[in-house]
């Protein structure tokens, strides 16, 4: 019986080592949102593509949701309004645990969607502080207490999108966990990589909503990522755990 138990435990180890990424999903940048100022997907004043967001590559693996923002944008190294990004900063990653429900239609990029009629976000990962926060339930009257919009940040003589959440401000509950962001690959043809610890999100549904942009909102991306069901390999692993437990009880009885 002891030999059988060792075999079961070895098979269990093989199962989990071979499970790898559970699920991967690409969210294309089909979202425009409110106040495009006639520019469409990307607001920019030249032929450069510094604000372009291509997509979000979302994977679920090892208890984490990995969100890779593929974008040309790189945060300015100073606070001066230098061309071509004028001092724009990285936005924060907004997370909805009860799905993604934008206002409007995908046919026009949800152009009527804004904070008053779109998705309510339950969590936000602060890019500059590297901390995950749980947001209070917000209403139109109190949302400005803890979420910033481009019109709160930028002078009126600049062109940017209004009414879209871009930065965390205050009054949420910080979460001490292993969630991180890697900005080392940001820039032309590069990406930002967020690793969000799923256990910190509490209960979540089949779809997790995500939103990211620069603090000017010149390009915004939103979408929903499907949370994977347990794979056959993981189910087999659970079965092996059960068998190992049964074998252990029988061994000690003998």
Coordinates of C-alpha atoms in Angstrom, one line a residue:
X1 CA 0.0 0.0 0.0
X2 CA 2.9 2.4 0.8
X3 CA 4.3 1.8 -2.7
X4 CA 0.9 2.6 -4.3
X5 CA 0.7 5.8 -2.3
X6 CA 4.1 6.9 -3.6
X7 CA 3.0 6.2 -7.1
X8 CA -0.2 8.2 -6.7
X9 CA 1.8 11.2 -5.3
X10 CA 4.3 11.0 -8.1
X11 CA 1.4 11.1 -10.7
X12 CA -0.1 14.0 -8.8
X13 CA 3.1 16.0 -9.1
X14 CA 3.4 15.2 -12.8
X15 CA -0.2 16.5 -13.4
X16 CA 0.3 19.8 -11.7
X17 CA 3.7 20.4 -13.3
X18 CA 2.2 19.8 -16.8
X19 CA -0.9 21.8 -16.3
X20 CA 0.8 25.1 -17.4
X21 CA -1.4 28.0 -18.5
X22 CA -5.1 27.2 -17.9
X23 CA -6.6 29.7 -20.3
X24 CA -5.6 32.5 -22.7
X25 CA -7.8 35.1 -24.3
X26 CA -7.1 38.1 -26.5
X27 CA -9.3 41.2 -26.0
X28 CA -8.9 43.4 -29.1
X29 CA -9.1 47.2 -28.8
X30 CA -12.7 47.6 -30.2
X31 CA -13.7 50.0 -27.5
X32 CA -13.7 53.7 -28.0
X33 CA -16.0 55.0 -25.2
X34 CA -17.3 58.5 -24.5
X35 CA -16.2 61.7 -26.0
X36 CA -13.9 60.7 -28.9
X37 CA -13.7 64.3 -30.1
X38 CA -14.1 63.2 -33.7
X39 CA -10.8 61.2 -33.7
X40 CA -12.3 57.7 -33.3
X41 CA -10.2 55.1 -31.6
X42 CA -7.1 57.1 -30.8
X43 CA -6.8 60.8 -30.1
X44 CA -3.5 62.1 -31.4
X45 CA -2.3 65.2 -33.1
X46 CA 0.3 63.8 -35.5
X47 CA 1.1 60.7 -37.5
X48 CA 2.8 59.1 -34.6
X49 CA 1.1 56.2 -32.8
X50 CA 2.3 56.7 -29.3
X51 CA -1.1 56.2 -27.6
X52 CA -2.1 53.1 -29.6
X53 CA -3.3 50.1 -27.6
X54 CA -3.5 46.9 -29.7
X55 CA -5.1 44.5 -27.3
X56 CA -5.1 42.9 -23.9
X57 CA -3.7 39.4 -23.7
X58 CA -5.3 37.7 -20.6
X59 CA -4.1 34.4 -19.2
X60 CA -5.1 32.5 -16.0
X61 CA -2.4 30.4 -14.5
X62 CA -1.2 29.4 -11.0
X63 CA -3.8 31.4 -9.1
X64 CA -3.1 34.6 -11.1
X65 CA -4.8 36.5 -13.8
X66 CA -2.0 37.9 -16.1
X67 CA -3.1 41.0 -18.1
X68 CA -0.6 42.0 -20.8
X69 CA -1.4 45.4 -22.3
X70 CA 0.1 45.5 -25.7
X71 CA 0.6 49.2 -26.4
X72 CA 3.1 51.7 -28.0
X73 CA 2.6 54.0 -25.0
X74 CA 5.4 54.7 -22.6
X75 CA 5.0 57.1 -19.7
X76 CA 7.0 60.3 -20.0
X77 CA 10.1 60.5 -17.9
X78 CA 9.3 64.0 -16.7
X79 CA 6.3 66.1 -15.8
X80 CA 6.8 68.5 -18.6
X81 CA 4.2 68.5 -21.3
X82 CA 6.7 67.2 -23.9
X83 CA 5.5 66.1 -27.4
X84 CA 4.5 63.5 -28.4
X85 CA 2.9 62.3 -25.1
X86 CA 2.7 65.7 -23.4
X87 CA 3.6 64.2 -20.0
X88 CA 0.8 61.6 -20.1
X89 CA 1.1 58.9 -17.4
X90 CA 0.1 55.2 -17.2
X91 CA -3.5 54.7 -16.1
X92 CA -4.5 52.1 -13.6
X93 CA -6.1 48.7 -14.3
X94 CA -9.8 48.6 -13.4
X95 CA -11.3 45.2 -12.6
X96 CA -15.0 44.1 -12.5
X97 CA -15.7 40.8 -10.8
X98 CA -19.4 40.6 -12.0
X99 CA -18.8 40.7 -15.7
X100 CA -18.5 43.5 -18.2
X101 CA -21.6 45.5 -19.2
X102 CA -20.7 48.6 -21.3
X103 CA -23.4 51.0 -22.5
X104 CA -24.2 51.2 -26.2
X105 CA -23.2 49.0 -29.1
X106 CA -20.0 47.3 -30.3
X107 CA -20.8 48.5 -33.8
X108 CA -19.7 52.1 -32.9
X109 CA -17.2 51.2 -30.2
X110 CA -19.6 51.9 -27.3
X111 CA -19.4 55.7 -28.0
X112 CA -22.0 56.6 -25.3
X113 CA -20.3 54.6 -22.6
X114 CA -18.9 56.5 -19.6
X115 CA -18.8 56.2 -15.8
X116 CA -22.5 57.2 -15.4
X117 CA -23.9 54.4 -17.5
X118 CA -21.1 51.8 -18.0
X119 CA -19.5 49.2 -15.9
X120 CA -19.0 49.7 -12.2
X121 CA -15.5 48.5 -11.1
X122 CA -15.0 46.6 -7.9
X123 CA -11.2 46.7 -7.9
X124 CA -8.3 48.7 -9.2
X125 CA -4.6 48.0 -9.4
X126 CA -2.7 51.3 -8.9
X127 CA 0.1 51.2 -11.5
X128 CA 2.3 53.8 -9.8
X129 CA 2.0 52.4 -6.3
X130 CA 1.9 48.7 -7.3
X131 CA -1.1 48.0 -5.0
X132 CA -4.4 46.4 -5.5
X133 CA -7.4 48.2 -4.0
X134 CA -11.0 47.2 -3.4
X135 CA -13.3 50.1 -4.4
X136 CA -16.4 51.1 -2.4
X137 CA -19.7 50.9 -4.2
X138 CA -19.8 54.2 -6.0
X139 CA -22.5 56.5 -7.3
X140 CA -22.5 59.5 -9.6
X141 CA -22.3 61.8 -6.5
X142 CA -19.3 60.2 -4.7
X143 CA -17.3 58.6 -7.5
X144 CA -15.0 61.6 -7.7
X145 CA -13.8 60.9 -4.2
X146 CA -11.7 58.0 -5.3
X147 CA -11.6 57.9 -9.1
X148 CA -9.9 60.4 -11.4
X149 CA -11.0 61.3 -14.9
X150 CA -9.0 63.0 -17.7
X151 CA -10.9 66.3 -17.1
X152 CA -9.7 66.2 -13.4
X153 CA -6.1 65.9 -14.6
X154 CA -5.6 67.9 -17.8
X155 CA -5.9 71.6 -18.7
X156 CA -8.9 72.5 -20.8
X157 CA -6.8 73.6 -23.8
X158 CA -5.8 69.9 -24.4
X159 CA -7.9 67.4 -26.3
X160 CA -8.7 64.2 -24.4
X161 CA -11.6 61.9 -23.5
X162 CA -13.9 63.0 -20.7
X163 CA -16.0 60.7 -18.5
X164 CA -13.8 57.7 -18.4
X165 CA -12.1 56.3 -15.3
X166 CA -8.3 56.4 -15.6
X167 CA -6.7 56.6 -12.2
X168 CA -7.4 55.5 -8.6
X169 CA -7.5 58.5 -6.2
X170 CA -8.4 57.5 -2.6
X171 CA -10.7 55.8 -0.1
X172 CA -10.5 52.2 -1.3
X173 CA -9.2 49.3 0.9
X174 CA -5.7 48.3 0.0
X175 CA -5.0 44.6 -0.3
X176 CA -1.7 43.1 0.8
X177 CA -1.1 40.4 -1.7
X178 CA 1.3 39.3 -4.5
X179 CA -0.3 41.3 -7.3
X180 CA 2.4 43.1 -9.4
X181 CA 3.0 45.1 -12.5
X182 CA 6.0 45.0 -14.8
X183 CA 6.7 48.2 -16.8
X184 CA 10.2 47.2 -18.1
X185 CA 9.0 46.3 -21.5
X186 CA 6.8 49.4 -22.1
X187 CA 7.3 51.5 -25.3
X188 CA 6.9 51.2 -29.0
X189 CA 5.7 47.7 -29.8
X190 CA 6.0 46.8 -26.1
X191 CA 3.7 46.0 -23.2
X192 CA 2.7 46.4 -19.6
X193 CA 2.2 43.1 -17.6
X194 CA -0.1 43.0 -14.6
X195 CA -0.3 39.9 -12.4
X196 CA -3.4 39.9 -10.3
X197 CA -3.8 37.4 -7.5
X198 CA -7.2 35.8 -8.1
X199 CA -7.8 35.0 -4.4
X200 CA -7.7 38.7 -3.6
X201 CA -10.8 39.3 -5.8
X202 CA -13.0 37.2 -3.6
X203 CA -16.0 35.8 -5.4
X204 CA -16.1 36.4 -9.2
X205 CA -18.3 35.3 -12.0
X206 CA -17.6 33.6 -15.4
X207 CA -16.5 36.9 -16.9
X208 CA -14.0 39.4 -15.4
X209 CA -14.2 42.9 -16.8
X210 CA -11.0 44.9 -17.5
X211 CA -10.2 48.5 -18.4
X212 CA -7.0 50.4 -19.0
X213 CA -5.8 53.6 -20.6
X214 CA -3.4 56.5 -20.2
X215 CA -4.4 59.2 -17.8
X216 CA -5.5 61.3 -20.8
X217 CA -7.7 58.5 -22.1
X218 CA -6.4 59.1 -25.6
X219 CA -6.9 55.4 -26.2
X220 CA -8.9 53.2 -23.9
X221 CA -9.4 49.5 -23.9
X222 CA -12.2 47.6 -22.2
X223 CA -13.5 44.0 -22.4
X224 CA -14.4 40.8 -20.6
X225 CA -12.1 37.8 -20.1
X226 CA -13.7 34.4 -19.6
X227 CA -12.6 32.6 -16.4
X228 CA -11.7 29.0 -17.3
X229 CA -13.5 26.0 -16.0
X230 CA -11.3 23.4 -14.3
X231 CA -9.4 21.5 -17.0
X232 CA -9.4 17.6 -17.2
X233 CA -5.8 17.6 -15.9
X234 CA -6.8 19.6 -12.8
X235 CA -9.8 17.4 -12.2
X236 CA -7.5 14.3 -12.5
X237 CA -5.2 16.0 -10.0
X238 CA -8.1 16.4 -7.6
X239 CA -9.1 12.8 -8.0
X240 CA -5.5 11.7 -7.3
X241 CA -5.5 13.7 -4.1
X242 CA -8.7 11.9 -3.0
X243 CA -7.2 8.5 -3.9
X244 CA -4.0 9.4 -2.0
X245 CA -6.1 10.3 1.0
X246 CA -8.0 7.0 0.8
X247 CA -4.7 5.1 0.4
X248 CA -3.2 6.8 3.4
X249 CA -6.2 6.0 5.7
X250 CA -6.0 2.3 4.6
X251 CA -2.3 2.2 5.2
X252 CA -2.6 3.5 8.8
X253 CA -5.5 1.1 9.5
X254 CA -3.2 -1.8 8.6

